[in-house]
Coordinates of C-alpha atoms (C1' of nucleotides) in Angstrom, one line a residue:
Chain J
M540 CA 0.0 0.0 0.0
T541 CA 3.0 2.3 -0.2
T542 CA 1.9 3.6 -3.5
K543 CA 3.7 6.9 -3.9
Q544 CA 1.4 8.9 -6.2
R545 CA 3.4 11.3 -8.2
S546 CA 1.4 14.2 -9.7
T547 CA 2.1 14.7 -13.4
K548 CA 0.6 17.0 -15.9
Q549 CA -0.6 14.1 -18.0
G550 CA -2.5 12.7 -15.1
A551 CA -4.2 16.0 -14.4
A552 CA -5.0 16.4 -18.1
V553 CA -6.8 13.0 -18.2
R554 CA -8.7 13.8 -15.1
D555 CA -9.7 17.2 -16.2
A556 CA -10.7 16.0 -19.6
L557 CA -13.1 13.6 -18.0
R558 CA -14.3 16.1 -15.4
T559 CA -15.2 18.8 -17.9
S560 CA -16.8 16.4 -20.3
G561 CA -19.5 15.5 -17.8
G562 CA -20.6 12.3 -19.4
F563 CA -19.3 8.8 -20.2
R564 CA -16.4 8.9 -22.7
S565 CA -14.3 6.1 -24.1
A566 CA -10.5 6.0 -23.6
Q567 CA -10.1 6.7 -27.3
D568 CA -12.4 9.8 -27.0
V569 CA -10.3 11.2 -24.1
Y570 CA -7.1 10.5 -26.1
A571 CA -8.5 12.3 -29.2
V572 CA -9.6 15.3 -27.1
L573 CA -6.2 15.6 -25.4
R574 CA -4.5 15.3 -28.7
G575 CA -6.8 17.9 -30.2
D576 CA -5.9 20.4 -27.5
G577 CA -2.4 20.3 -28.7
G578 CA -1.1 18.3 -25.7
S579 CA 1.1 15.3 -26.4
V580 CA -0.2 12.4 -24.4
G581 CA 0.4 8.8 -25.1
L582 CA -2.5 6.4 -25.6
S583 CA -1.0 4.1 -23.0
T584 CA -0.9 6.9 -20.5
V585 CA -4.5 7.7 -21.0
Y586 CA -5.5 4.0 -20.4
R587 CA -3.2 3.9 -17.4
H588 CA -4.7 6.9 -15.7
L589 CA -8.2 6.0 -16.4
Q590 CA -7.6 2.7 -14.8
S591 CA -6.0 4.2 -11.7
L592 CA -8.9 6.7 -11.4
V593 CA -11.2 3.8 -11.5
D594 CA -9.2 2.1 -8.7
E595 CA -9.3 5.2 -6.7
G596 CA -13.1 5.2 -7.1
V597 CA -13.4 8.7 -8.5
V598 CA -14.3 7.4 -12.0
D599 CA -17.1 5.0 -12.9
V600 CA -17.0 2.6 -15.9
I601 CA -19.7 1.1 -17.9
H602 CA -19.6 -0.8 -21.2
N603 CA -21.6 0.5 -24.0
A604 CA -23.6 -1.8 -26.4
D605 CA -20.4 -2.5 -28.4
G606 CA -18.6 -3.6 -25.3
E607 CA -16.3 -0.6 -25.4
A608 CA -15.4 0.8 -21.9
T609 CA -16.6 4.3 -21.2
Y610 CA -15.5 6.3 -18.2
R611 CA -17.1 9.1 -16.2
Y612 CA -15.7 11.4 -13.5
C613 CA -17.9 11.1 -10.4
G614 CA -15.6 12.8 -8.0
D615 CA -16.8 13.1 -4.4
T616 CA -19.8 11.0 -5.0
G617 CA -17.5 8.2 -5.9
D618 CA -17.5 6.9 -2.4
H619 CA -21.2 6.2 -2.2
H620 CA -23.1 3.8 -4.4
H621 CA -25.1 5.4 -7.2
H622 CA -26.3 4.8 -10.7
H623 CA -26.7 6.8 -13.9
L624 CA -29.2 8.2 -16.3
V625 CA -27.3 8.6 -19.6
C626 CA -28.4 10.5 -22.7
R627 CA -27.7 8.2 -25.5
R628 CA -27.5 11.1 -27.9
C629 CA -25.1 13.5 -26.3
G630 CA -23.7 11.4 -23.5
R631 CA -24.8 13.9 -20.8
T632 CA -25.2 12.0 -17.5
E633 CA -27.3 12.5 -14.4
E634 CA -26.3 10.7 -11.2
I635 CA -29.2 9.0 -9.5
E636 CA -29.6 6.9 -6.4
G637 CA -32.4 4.4 -5.9
R638 CA -33.0 3.5 -2.4
A639 CA -35.9 1.4 -3.8
V640 CA -33.8 -0.4 -6.3
E641 CA -31.2 -1.3 -3.7
R642 CA -33.8 -2.8 -1.4
W643 CA -35.5 -4.6 -4.3
A644 CA -32.2 -6.1 -5.4
G645 CA -31.4 -7.4 -1.9
E646 CA -34.9 -9.0 -1.6
V647 CA -34.8 -10.7 -4.9
A648 CA -31.4 -12.2 -4.2
A649 CA -32.4 -13.4 -0.8
Q650 CA -35.5 -15.1 -2.2
H651 CA -33.3 -17.1 -4.5
G652 CA -30.7 -17.8 -1.8
Y653 CA -27.9 -15.9 -3.5
A654 CA -25.2 -14.3 -1.4
Q655 CA -22.7 -11.6 -1.9
V656 CA -25.0 -9.7 -4.2
D657 CA -23.9 -6.9 -6.4
H658 CA -25.8 -5.2 -9.2
T659 CA -25.6 -3.0 -12.2
V660 CA -28.4 -0.6 -13.0
E661 CA -28.1 2.0 -15.8
L662 CA -30.8 4.0 -17.5
F663 CA -30.5 5.3 -21.0
G664 CA -32.7 7.9 -22.7
V665 CA -32.7 11.1 -24.5
C666 CA -32.2 14.2 -22.4
P667 CA -34.5 17.3 -22.6
S668 CA -32.0 19.3 -24.7
C669 CA -31.6 16.6 -27.3
T670 CA -35.3 16.0 -27.4
R671 CA -36.0 19.7 -28.1
R672 CA -33.2 20.0 -30.6
R673 CA -34.1 17.1 -32.8
R674 CA -37.1 14.9 -33.0
Chain I
M845 CA -38.2 -8.9 -45.0
T846 CA -38.0 -11.9 -47.3
T847 CA -35.5 -13.4 -45.0
K848 CA -35.7 -17.1 -45.8
Q849 CA -34.4 -18.9 -42.7
R850 CA -32.7 -22.1 -43.7
S851 CA -32.4 -24.7 -40.9
T852 CA -28.9 -26.1 -40.6
K853 CA -27.3 -28.4 -38.2
Q854 CA -24.8 -25.7 -37.2
G855 CA -27.6 -23.4 -36.2
A856 CA -29.3 -26.0 -34.1
A857 CA -25.9 -26.9 -32.5
V858 CA -25.3 -23.3 -31.4
R859 CA -28.8 -22.9 -30.1
D860 CA -28.7 -26.2 -28.2
A861 CA -25.3 -25.5 -26.7
L862 CA -26.7 -22.3 -25.2
R863 CA -30.0 -23.8 -24.1
T864 CA -28.4 -26.7 -22.3
S865 CA -25.8 -24.5 -20.7
G866 CA -28.4 -22.5 -18.8
G867 CA -26.2 -19.5 -18.1
F868 CA -24.4 -16.7 -19.8
R869 CA -21.6 -18.0 -22.1
S870 CA -19.2 -16.1 -24.3
A871 CA -19.0 -16.8 -28.0
Q872 CA -15.6 -18.3 -27.5
D873 CA -17.1 -20.6 -24.8
V874 CA -19.8 -21.9 -27.1
Y875 CA -17.2 -22.4 -29.9
A876 CA -15.0 -24.4 -27.5
V877 CA -17.8 -26.6 -26.4
L878 CA -19.0 -27.3 -29.9
R879 CA -15.5 -28.1 -30.9
G880 CA -15.0 -30.3 -27.9
D881 CA -18.1 -32.3 -28.8
G882 CA -16.3 -33.3 -31.9
G883 CA -18.5 -31.2 -34.1
S884 CA -16.8 -29.0 -36.7
V885 CA -18.2 -25.6 -36.5
G886 CA -16.5 -22.4 -37.6
L887 CA -16.0 -19.5 -35.2
S888 CA -17.6 -17.2 -37.7
T889 CA -20.7 -19.4 -37.8
V890 CA -21.0 -19.3 -34.0
Y891 CA -20.9 -15.5 -33.9
R892 CA -23.3 -15.3 -36.8
H893 CA -25.9 -17.5 -35.1
L894 CA -25.5 -15.9 -31.8
Q895 CA -26.2 -12.6 -33.4
S896 CA -29.3 -13.8 -35.2
L897 CA -30.6 -15.5 -32.1
V898 CA -30.2 -12.1 -30.4
D899 CA -32.1 -10.4 -33.2
E900 CA -34.9 -13.0 -32.9
G901 CA -35.1 -12.2 -29.3
V902 CA -34.6 -15.7 -28.0
V903 CA -31.2 -14.9 -26.6
D904 CA -30.1 -12.1 -24.3
V905 CA -26.7 -10.5 -24.2
I906 CA -24.8 -8.8 -21.4
H907 CA -21.2 -7.7 -21.3
N908 CA -19.1 -9.0 -18.4
A909 CA -16.6 -6.9 -16.5
D910 CA -14.0 -7.4 -19.3
G911 CA -16.4 -6.1 -21.9
E912 CA -16.7 -9.5 -23.5
A913 CA -20.2 -10.3 -24.7
T914 CA -22.0 -13.2 -23.1
Y915 CA -25.2 -14.9 -24.4
R916 CA -28.0 -16.7 -22.7
Y917 CA -30.9 -18.7 -24.2
C918 CA -34.1 -17.3 -22.8
G919 CA -36.5 -18.9 -25.2
D920 CA -40.2 -18.2 -24.8
T921 CA -39.6 -15.7 -22.2
G922 CA -37.6 -13.8 -24.8
D923 CA -40.6 -11.8 -25.8
H924 CA -41.3 -10.2 -22.5
H925 CA -38.9 -7.9 -20.7
H926 CA -37.0 -9.4 -17.8
H927 CA -33.7 -9.3 -16.0
H928 CA -31.2 -11.8 -14.5
L929 CA -29.7 -12.9 -11.3
V930 CA -26.4 -14.5 -12.3
C931 CA -24.1 -16.6 -10.2
R932 CA -20.6 -15.2 -10.7
R933 CA -19.1 -18.5 -9.7
C934 CA -20.8 -21.1 -11.9
G935 CA -22.7 -18.9 -14.3
R936 CA -26.1 -20.3 -13.3
T937 CA -28.8 -17.8 -14.0
E938 CA -32.3 -17.1 -12.7
E939 CA -34.7 -15.0 -14.7
I940 CA -36.4 -12.3 -12.6
E941 CA -38.9 -9.6 -13.4
G942 CA -39.1 -6.4 -11.4
R943 CA -42.4 -4.6 -11.8
A944 CA -41.1 -2.3 -9.1
V945 CA -37.9 -1.6 -10.9
E946 CA -39.6 -0.9 -14.2
R947 CA -41.9 1.6 -12.5
W948 CA -39.0 3.2 -10.6
A949 CA -36.9 3.6 -13.8
G950 CA -39.8 5.3 -15.6
E951 CA -40.3 7.7 -12.7
V952 CA -36.7 8.7 -12.4
A953 CA -36.4 9.3 -16.1
A954 CA -39.6 11.4 -16.1
Q955 CA -38.3 13.5 -13.2
H956 CA -35.3 14.4 -15.3
G957 CA -37.2 15.0 -18.4
Y958 CA -35.6 12.1 -20.3
A959 CA -37.5 10.4 -23.1
Q960 CA -37.4 7.0 -24.8
V961 CA -36.0 5.4 -21.7
D962 CA -34.4 2.1 -21.7
H963 CA -32.5 0.4 -18.9
T964 CA -30.2 -2.5 -18.0
V965 CA -30.5 -4.2 -14.6
E966 CA -28.4 -7.2 -13.7
L967 CA -27.8 -8.8 -10.4
F968 CA -24.7 -10.8 -9.6
G969 CA -24.1 -13.1 -6.6
V970 CA -23.2 -16.5 -5.5
C971 CA -25.9 -19.2 -5.9
P972 CA -26.9 -21.6 -3.0
S973 CA -25.0 -24.5 -4.5
C974 CA -21.7 -22.6 -4.8
T975 CA -22.1 -21.0 -1.4
R976 CA -22.5 -24.5 0.1
R977 CA -19.7 -26.0 -1.9
R978 CA -17.0 -23.5 -1.1
R979 CA -16.3 -20.7 1.2
Chain A
dG597 C1' 20.0 24.6 -7.4
dA598 C1' 22.5 20.0 -8.2
dG599 C1' 22.2 15.2 -8.1
dC600 C1' 19.6 10.8 -7.5
dT601 C1' 16.4 7.5 -7.4
dT602 C1' 12.5 5.7 -9.3
dA603 C1' 7.8 6.3 -10.8
dC604 C1' 5.9 7.8 -15.0
dC605 C1' 5.8 8.6 -20.2
dG606 C1' 4.8 7.3 -24.8
dG607 C1' 5.8 4.9 -29.1
dT608 C1' 5.4 0.3 -30.7
dA609 C1' 4.5 -4.6 -30.7
dA610 C1' 1.5 -8.1 -29.0
dT611 C1' -3.1 -9.8 -27.5
dC612 C1' -7.9 -10.9 -28.1
dA613 C1' -12.6 -10.6 -29.3
dT614 C1' -15.2 -9.6 -33.1
dT615 C1' -16.1 -8.8 -38.1
dA616 C1' -15.2 -8.9 -43.1
dC617 C1' -14.2 -11.8 -47.1
dC618 C1' -15.0 -15.2 -50.2
dA619 C1' -14.7 -19.8 -52.4
dA620 C1' -16.8 -24.2 -51.4
dC621 C1' -21.0 -26.3 -49.7
dT622 C1' -25.8 -27.7 -49.1
dA623 C1' -30.8 -27.0 -47.8
dC624 C1' -34.9 -26.4 -50.2
dC625 C1' -38.1 -25.9 -54.0
dA626 C1' -39.7 -27.2 -58.6
Chain S
dT1169 C1' -32.4 -34.8 -59.8
dG1170 C1' -30.9 -29.8 -60.7
dG1171 C1' -30.5 -25.2 -60.0
dT1172 C1' -30.1 -21.4 -56.9
dA1173 C1' -29.3 -18.7 -53.2
dG1174 C1' -28.5 -18.9 -48.3
dT1175 C1' -24.9 -21.0 -45.3
dT1176 C1' -20.3 -22.4 -43.9
dG1177 C1' -15.7 -21.9 -42.1
dG1178 C1' -10.8 -20.8 -42.7
dT1179 C1' -8.2 -16.7 -42.9
dA1180 C1' -7.2 -11.9 -43.1
dA1181 C1' -8.6 -7.5 -41.2
dT1182 C1' -10.1 -4.4 -37.6
dG1183 C1' -10.3 -2.1 -33.2
dA1184 C1' -9.8 -1.8 -28.4
dT1185 C1' -6.8 -2.8 -24.7
dT1186 C1' -2.4 -4.4 -22.7
dA1187 C1' 2.6 -5.5 -22.4
dC1188 C1' 7.3 -3.8 -23.1
dC1189 C1' 11.0 -1.0 -22.3
dG1190 C1' 14.4 2.8 -23.1
dG1191 C1' 14.0 7.5 -22.1
dT1192 C1' 12.1 11.4 -19.1
dA1193 C1' 11.1 14.1 -15.1
dA1194 C1' 8.8 14.5 -10.1
dG1195 C1' 10.1 14.8 -5.5
dC1196 C1' 13.6 14.3 -2.0
dT1197 C1' 18.2 15.3 0.0
dC1198 C1' 22.0 18.0 0.6

DNA sequence: GAGCTTACCGGTAATCATTACCAACTACCA
DNA sequence: TGGTAGTTGGTAATGATTACCGGTAAGCTC
Protein backbone atom coordinates (compact mmCIF):
# COMPACT_ATOMS: atom_id res chain seq x y z
CA MET A 1 0.00 0.00 0.00
CA THR A 2 3.04 2.27 -0.18
CA THR A 3 1.94 3.55 -3.53
CA LYS A 4 3.67 6.87 -3.87
CA GLN A 5 1.42 8.85 -6.16
CA ARG A 6 3.39 11.28 -8.24
CA SER A 7 1.43 14.18 -9.71
CA THR A 8 2.09 14.70 -13.39
CA LYS A 9 0.58 17.03 -15.94
CA GLN A 10 -0.62 14.07 -17.98
CA GLY A 11 -2.49 12.69 -15.05
CA ALA A 12 -4.16 16.02 -14.44
CA ALA A 13 -4.96 16.35 -18.12
CA VAL A 14 -6.78 13.04 -18.24
CA ARG A 15 -8.69 13.76 -15.06
CA ASP A 16 -9.70 17.23 -16.22
CA ALA A 17 -10.71 16.04 -19.65
CA LEU A 18 -13.12 13.61 -18.04
CA ARG A 19 -14.34 16.06 -15.43
CA THR A 20 -15.16 18.83 -17.87
CA SER A 21 -16.76 16.36 -20.25
CA GLY A 22 -19.51 15.53 -17.80
CA GLY A 23 -20.56 12.28 -19.41
CA PHE A 24 -19.29 8.82 -20.22
CA ARG A 25 -16.37 8.89 -22.67
CA SER A 26 -14.29 6.10 -24.11
CA ALA A 27 -10.55 6.00 -23.63
CA GLN A 28 -10.14 6.70 -27.32
CA ASP A 29 -12.37 9.78 -26.97
CA VAL A 30 -10.30 11.15 -24.15
CA TYR A 31 -7.15 10.49 -26.10
CA ALA A 32 -8.52 12.29 -29.15
CA VAL A 33 -9.57 15.31 -27.09
CA LEU A 34 -6.22 15.62 -25.37
CA ARG A 35 -4.46 15.29 -28.68
CA GLY A 36 -6.76 17.88 -30.24
CA ASP A 37 -5.91 20.36 -27.49
CA GLY A 38 -2.37 20.29 -28.71
CA GLY A 39 -1.12 18.33 -25.75
CA SER A 40 1.05 15.33 -26.45
CA VAL A 41 -0.19 12.38 -24.43
CA GLY A 42 0.36 8.76 -25.14
CA LEU A 43 -2.53 6.38 -25.57
CA SER A 44 -0.96 4.07 -23.00
CA THR A 45 -0.85 6.91 -20.53
CA VAL A 46 -4.54 7.65 -21.02
CA TYR A 47 -5.48 4.05 -20.37
CA ARG A 48 -3.17 3.89 -17.39
CA HIS A 49 -4.67 6.93 -15.71
CA LEU A 50 -8.23 5.97 -16.45
CA GLN A 51 -7.57 2.65 -14.78
CA SER A 52 -6.05 4.18 -11.68
CA LEU A 53 -8.86 6.70 -11.42
CA VAL A 54 -11.24 3.78 -11.47
CA ASP A 55 -9.24 2.07 -8.75
CA GLU A 56 -9.34 5.25 -6.71
CA GLY A 57 -13.08 5.22 -7.06
CA VAL A 58 -13.42 8.68 -8.53
CA VAL A 59 -14.30 7.35 -11.96
CA ASP A 60 -17.08 4.95 -12.94
CA VAL A 61 -16.97 2.59 -15.89
CA ILE A 62 -19.73 1.07 -17.92
CA HIS A 63 -19.57 -0.81 -21.17
CA ASN A 64 -21.65 0.47 -24.04
CA ALA A 65 -23.57 -1.75 -26.43
CA ASP A 66 -20.40 -2.49 -28.38
CA GLY A 67 -18.60 -3.64 -25.27
CA GLU A 68 -16.33 -0.59 -25.37
CA ALA A 69 -15.45 0.76 -21.93
CA THR A 70 -16.60 4.30 -21.18
CA TYR A 71 -15.48 6.34 -18.19
CA ARG A 72 -17.08 9.13 -16.21
CA TYR A 73 -15.72 11.39 -13.51
CA CYS A 74 -17.90 11.08 -10.42
CA GLY A 75 -15.58 12.79 -7.96
CA ASP A 76 -16.75 13.08 -4.37
CA THR A 77 -19.83 11.03 -5.03
CA GLY A 78 -17.48 8.25 -5.94
CA ASP A 79 -17.48 6.85 -2.45
CA HIS A 80 -21.17 6.20 -2.21
CA HIS A 81 -23.10 3.82 -4.39
CA HIS A 82 -25.11 5.40 -7.18
CA HIS A 83 -26.34 4.82 -10.72
CA HIS A 84 -26.66 6.83 -13.92
CA LEU A 85 -29.21 8.17 -16.33
CA VAL A 86 -27.32 8.61 -19.57
CA CYS A 87 -28.38 10.50 -22.68
CA ARG A 88 -27.71 8.18 -25.55
CA ARG A 89 -27.52 11.12 -27.93
CA CYS A 90 -25.07 13.55 -26.30
CA GLY A 91 -23.66 11.44 -23.50
CA ARG A 92 -24.83 13.85 -20.80
CA THR A 93 -25.24 12.01 -17.53
CA GLU A 94 -27.26 12.46 -14.37
CA GLU A 95 -26.35 10.71 -11.17
CA ILE A 96 -29.22 9.02 -9.46
CA GLU A 97 -29.62 6.88 -6.42
CA GLY A 98 -32.36 4.40 -5.93
CA ARG A 99 -32.98 3.46 -2.39
CA ALA A 100 -35.91 1.45 -3.76
CA VAL A 101 -33.78 -0.42 -6.25
CA GLU A 102 -31.16 -1.32 -3.70
CA ARG A 103 -33.81 -2.76 -1.45
CA TRP A 104 -35.46 -4.63 -4.29
CA ALA A 105 -32.17 -6.14 -5.42
CA GLY A 106 -31.45 -7.39 -1.94
CA GLU A 107 -34.87 -8.97 -1.58
CA VAL A 108 -34.80 -10.73 -4.93
CA ALA A 109 -31.36 -12.16 -4.22
CA ALA A 110 -32.43 -13.35 -0.80
CA GLN A 111 -35.51 -15.05 -2.22
CA HIS A 112 -33.28 -17.10 -4.50
CA GLY A 113 -30.72 -17.77 -1.82
CA TYR A 114 -27.93 -15.86 -3.53
CA ALA A 115 -25.19 -14.34 -1.42
CA GLN A 116 -22.68 -11.55 -1.89
CA VAL A 117 -25.01 -9.74 -4.22
CA ASP A 118 -23.88 -6.93 -6.40
CA HIS A 119 -25.77 -5.23 -9.18
CA THR A 120 -25.57 -2.95 -12.18
CA VAL A 121 -28.36 -0.56 -13.01
CA GLU A 122 -28.10 1.97 -15.80
CA LEU A 123 -30.81 4.03 -17.46
CA PHE A 124 -30.51 5.29 -21.02
CA GLY A 125 -32.71 7.87 -22.67
CA VAL A 126 -32.73 11.14 -24.54
CA CYS A 127 -32.20 14.25 -22.45
CA PRO A 128 -34.48 17.32 -22.62
CA SER A 129 -32.01 19.35 -24.71
CA CYS A 130 -31.62 16.64 -27.31
CA THR A 131 -35.34 15.97 -27.38
CA ARG A 132 -35.99 19.65 -28.09
CA ARG A 133 -33.22 19.98 -30.63
CA ARG A 134 -34.12 17.07 -32.84
CA ARG A 135 -37.12 14.91 -33.04
CA MET B 1 -38.17 -8.85 -45.01
CA THR B 2 -37.98 -11.88 -47.27
CA THR B 3 -35.49 -13.45 -44.96
CA LYS B 4 -35.69 -17.10 -45.77
CA GLN B 5 -34.38 -18.85 -42.71
CA ARG B 6 -32.74 -22.08 -43.66
CA SER B 7 -32.40 -24.66 -40.89
CA THR B 8 -28.91 -26.05 -40.62
CA LYS B 9 -27.29 -28.41 -38.15
CA GLN B 10 -24.81 -25.72 -37.15
CA GLY B 11 -27.60 -23.36 -36.25
CA ALA B 12 -29.25 -26.01 -34.13
CA ALA B 13 -25.95 -26.89 -32.50
CA VAL B 14 -25.32 -23.33 -31.39
CA ARG B 15 -28.85 -22.92 -30.09
CA ASP B 16 -28.73 -26.21 -28.19
CA ALA B 17 -25.33 -25.52 -26.72
CA LEU B 18 -26.67 -22.31 -25.24
CA ARG B 19 -29.96 -23.81 -24.14
CA THR B 20 -28.43 -26.75 -22.28
CA SER B 21 -25.81 -24.49 -20.73
CA GLY B 22 -28.41 -22.54 -18.80
CA GLY B 23 -26.23 -19.53 -18.10
CA PHE B 24 -24.43 -16.71 -19.83
CA ARG B 25 -21.64 -17.96 -22.08
CA SER B 26 -19.24 -16.10 -24.32
CA ALA B 27 -19.04 -16.82 -28.02
CA GLN B 28 -15.63 -18.32 -27.47
CA ASP B 29 -17.07 -20.63 -24.81
CA VAL B 30 -19.78 -21.87 -27.12
CA TYR B 31 -17.23 -22.38 -29.85
CA ALA B 32 -14.97 -24.38 -27.53
CA VAL B 33 -17.85 -26.58 -26.36
CA LEU B 34 -19.03 -27.34 -29.88
CA ARG B 35 -15.49 -28.10 -30.93
CA GLY B 36 -15.03 -30.31 -27.88
CA ASP B 37 -18.10 -32.31 -28.77
CA GLY B 38 -16.34 -33.35 -31.92
CA GLY B 39 -18.52 -31.22 -34.12
CA SER B 40 -16.76 -29.03 -36.65
CA VAL B 41 -18.18 -25.56 -36.48
CA GLY B 42 -16.52 -22.37 -37.58
CA LEU B 43 -16.01 -19.50 -35.20
CA SER B 44 -17.64 -17.18 -37.70
CA THR B 45 -20.67 -19.39 -37.77
CA VAL B 46 -20.99 -19.32 -34.01
CA TYR B 47 -20.88 -15.53 -33.93
CA ARG B 48 -23.30 -15.34 -36.81
CA HIS B 49 -25.89 -17.54 -35.14
CA LEU B 50 -25.54 -15.92 -31.76
CA GLN B 51 -26.22 -12.60 -33.40
CA SER B 52 -29.31 -13.77 -35.23
CA LEU B 53 -30.63 -15.45 -32.10
CA VAL B 54 -30.25 -12.12 -30.38
CA ASP B 55 -32.12 -10.42 -33.21
CA GLU B 56 -34.86 -13.03 -32.94
CA GLY B 57 -35.14 -12.16 -29.28
CA VAL B 58 -34.61 -15.67 -27.96
CA VAL B 59 -31.16 -14.87 -26.64
CA ASP B 60 -30.09 -12.12 -24.26
CA VAL B 61 -26.67 -10.49 -24.21
CA ILE B 62 -24.80 -8.78 -21.44
CA HIS B 63 -21.21 -7.69 -21.30
CA ASN B 64 -19.11 -8.97 -18.44
CA ALA B 65 -16.57 -6.90 -16.54
CA ASP B 66 -14.02 -7.37 -19.31
CA GLY B 67 -16.42 -6.06 -21.92
CA GLU B 68 -16.72 -9.51 -23.45
CA ALA B 69 -20.19 -10.33 -24.75
CA THR B 70 -21.97 -13.24 -23.09
CA TYR B 71 -25.16 -14.85 -24.39
CA ARG B 72 -27.97 -16.72 -22.73
CA TYR B 73 -30.88 -18.66 -24.18
CA CYS B 74 -34.13 -17.26 -22.81
CA GLY B 75 -36.51 -18.95 -25.20
CA ASP B 76 -40.19 -18.25 -24.81
CA THR B 77 -39.57 -15.66 -22.16
CA GLY B 78 -37.64 -13.80 -24.77
CA ASP B 79 -40.63 -11.76 -25.83
CA HIS B 80 -41.29 -10.15 -22.50
CA HIS B 81 -38.92 -7.88 -20.66
CA HIS B 82 -37.00 -9.43 -17.79
CA HIS B 83 -33.69 -9.31 -15.96
CA HIS B 84 -31.19 -11.78 -14.54
CA LEU B 85 -29.66 -12.92 -11.30
CA VAL B 86 -26.36 -14.49 -12.29
CA CYS B 87 -24.06 -16.64 -10.20
CA ARG B 88 -20.62 -15.19 -10.67
CA ARG B 89 -19.08 -18.52 -9.73
CA CYS B 90 -20.81 -21.08 -11.93
CA GLY B 91 -22.71 -18.88 -14.33
CA ARG B 92 -26.09 -20.31 -13.33
CA THR B 93 -28.81 -17.78 -14.05
CA GLU B 94 -32.30 -17.06 -12.73
CA GLU B 95 -34.74 -14.97 -14.66
CA ILE B 96 -36.43 -12.32 -12.63
CA GLU B 97 -38.85 -9.58 -13.36
CA GLY B 98 -39.14 -6.44 -11.38
CA ARG B 99 -42.39 -4.64 -11.77
CA ALA B 100 -41.09 -2.29 -9.08
CA VAL B 101 -37.88 -1.56 -10.94
CA GLU B 102 -39.64 -0.86 -14.20
CA ARG B 103 -41.86 1.65 -12.46
CA TRP B 104 -38.96 3.23 -10.64
CA ALA B 105 -36.94 3.58 -13.85
CA GLY B 106 -39.83 5.28 -15.55
CA GLU B 107 -40.33 7.73 -12.71
CA VAL B 108 -36.71 8.70 -12.40
CA ALA B 109 -36.44 9.30 -16.13
CA ALA B 110 -39.58 11.41 -16.13
CA GLN B 111 -38.32 13.50 -13.23
CA HIS B 112 -35.26 14.41 -15.26
CA GLY B 113 -37.23 14.97 -18.44
CA TYR B 114 -35.59 12.10 -20.31
CA ALA B 115 -37.52 10.40 -23.09
CA GLN B 116 -37.35 7.04 -24.81
CA VAL B 117 -35.99 5.45 -21.71
CA ASP B 118 -34.41 2.06 -21.72
CA HIS B 119 -32.50 0.35 -18.94
CA THR B 120 -30.20 -2.47 -17.97
CA VAL B 121 -30.49 -4.18 -14.63
CA GLU B 122 -28.42 -7.22 -13.74
CA LEU B 123 -27.81 -8.82 -10.37
CA PHE B 124 -24.69 -10.83 -9.60
CA GLY B 125 -24.13 -13.06 -6.62
CA VAL B 126 -23.19 -16.54 -5.51
CA CYS B 127 -25.88 -19.19 -5.85
CA PRO B 128 -26.86 -21.56 -3.02
CA SER B 129 -24.95 -24.51 -4.49
CA CYS B 130 -21.74 -22.59 -4.83
CA THR B 131 -22.13 -21.04 -1.40
CA ARG B 132 -22.48 -24.50 0.11
CA ARG B 133 -19.67 -26.02 -1.91
CA ARG B 134 -16.95 -23.54 -1.10
CA ARG B 135 -16.35 -20.72 1.25
C1' DG C 1 20.04 24.64 -7.43
C1' DA C 2 22.49 19.98 -8.25
C1' DG C 3 22.20 15.19 -8.05
C1' DC C 4 19.65 10.79 -7.50
C1' DT C 5 16.36 7.54 -7.38
C1' DT C 6 12.46 5.70 -9.32
C1' DA C 7 7.78 6.31 -10.78
C1' DC C 8 5.92 7.83 -15.03
C1' DC C 9 5.75 8.63 -20.25
C1' DG C 10 4.75 7.29 -24.75
C1' DG C 11 5.77 4.85 -29.07
C1' DT C 12 5.45 0.27 -30.73
C1' DA C 13 4.54 -4.56 -30.74
C1' DA C 14 1.50 -8.05 -28.97
C1' DT C 15 -3.06 -9.85 -27.54
C1' DC C 16 -7.86 -10.87 -28.08
C1' DA C 17 -12.55 -10.57 -29.26
C1' DT C 18 -15.24 -9.65 -33.10
C1' DT C 19 -16.06 -8.79 -38.11
C1' DA C 20 -15.22 -8.91 -43.09
C1' DC C 21 -14.17 -11.77 -47.12
C1' DC C 22 -14.96 -15.23 -50.24
C1' DA C 23 -14.74 -19.78 -52.42
C1' DA C 24 -16.79 -24.23 -51.41
C1' DC C 25 -21.02 -26.33 -49.73
C1' DT C 26 -25.83 -27.73 -49.09
C1' DA C 27 -30.80 -26.98 -47.80
C1' DC C 28 -34.95 -26.40 -50.22
C1' DC C 29 -38.08 -25.87 -53.99
C1' DA C 30 -39.68 -27.24 -58.62
C1' DT D 1 -32.40 -34.81 -59.76
C1' DG D 2 -30.94 -29.77 -60.72
C1' DG D 3 -30.53 -25.17 -59.98
C1' DT D 4 -30.09 -21.37 -56.89
C1' DA D 5 -29.35 -18.73 -53.16
C1' DG D 6 -28.54 -18.86 -48.28
C1' DT D 7 -24.86 -20.97 -45.30
C1' DT D 8 -20.32 -22.43 -43.88
C1' DG D 9 -15.68 -21.95 -42.14
C1' DG D 10 -10.84 -20.80 -42.71
C1' DT D 11 -8.23 -16.70 -42.93
C1' DA D 12 -7.21 -11.89 -43.06
C1' DA D 13 -8.56 -7.46 -41.18
C1' DT D 14 -10.15 -4.41 -37.60
C1' DG D 15 -10.25 -2.10 -33.23
C1' DA D 16 -9.82 -1.76 -28.39
C1' DT D 17 -6.83 -2.76 -24.71
C1' DT D 18 -2.39 -4.37 -22.67
C1' DA D 19 2.60 -5.49 -22.44
C1' DC D 20 7.29 -3.85 -23.12
C1' DC D 21 11.00 -0.95 -22.34
C1' DG D 22 14.35 2.79 -23.09
C1' DG D 23 14.02 7.54 -22.06
C1' DT D 24 12.10 11.40 -19.06
C1' DA D 25 11.10 14.07 -15.08
C1' DA D 26 8.77 14.50 -10.14
C1' DG D 27 10.13 14.81 -5.47
C1' DC D 28 13.56 14.30 -1.99
C1' DT D 29 18.18 15.26 0.01
C1' DC D 30 22.03 18.02 0.61
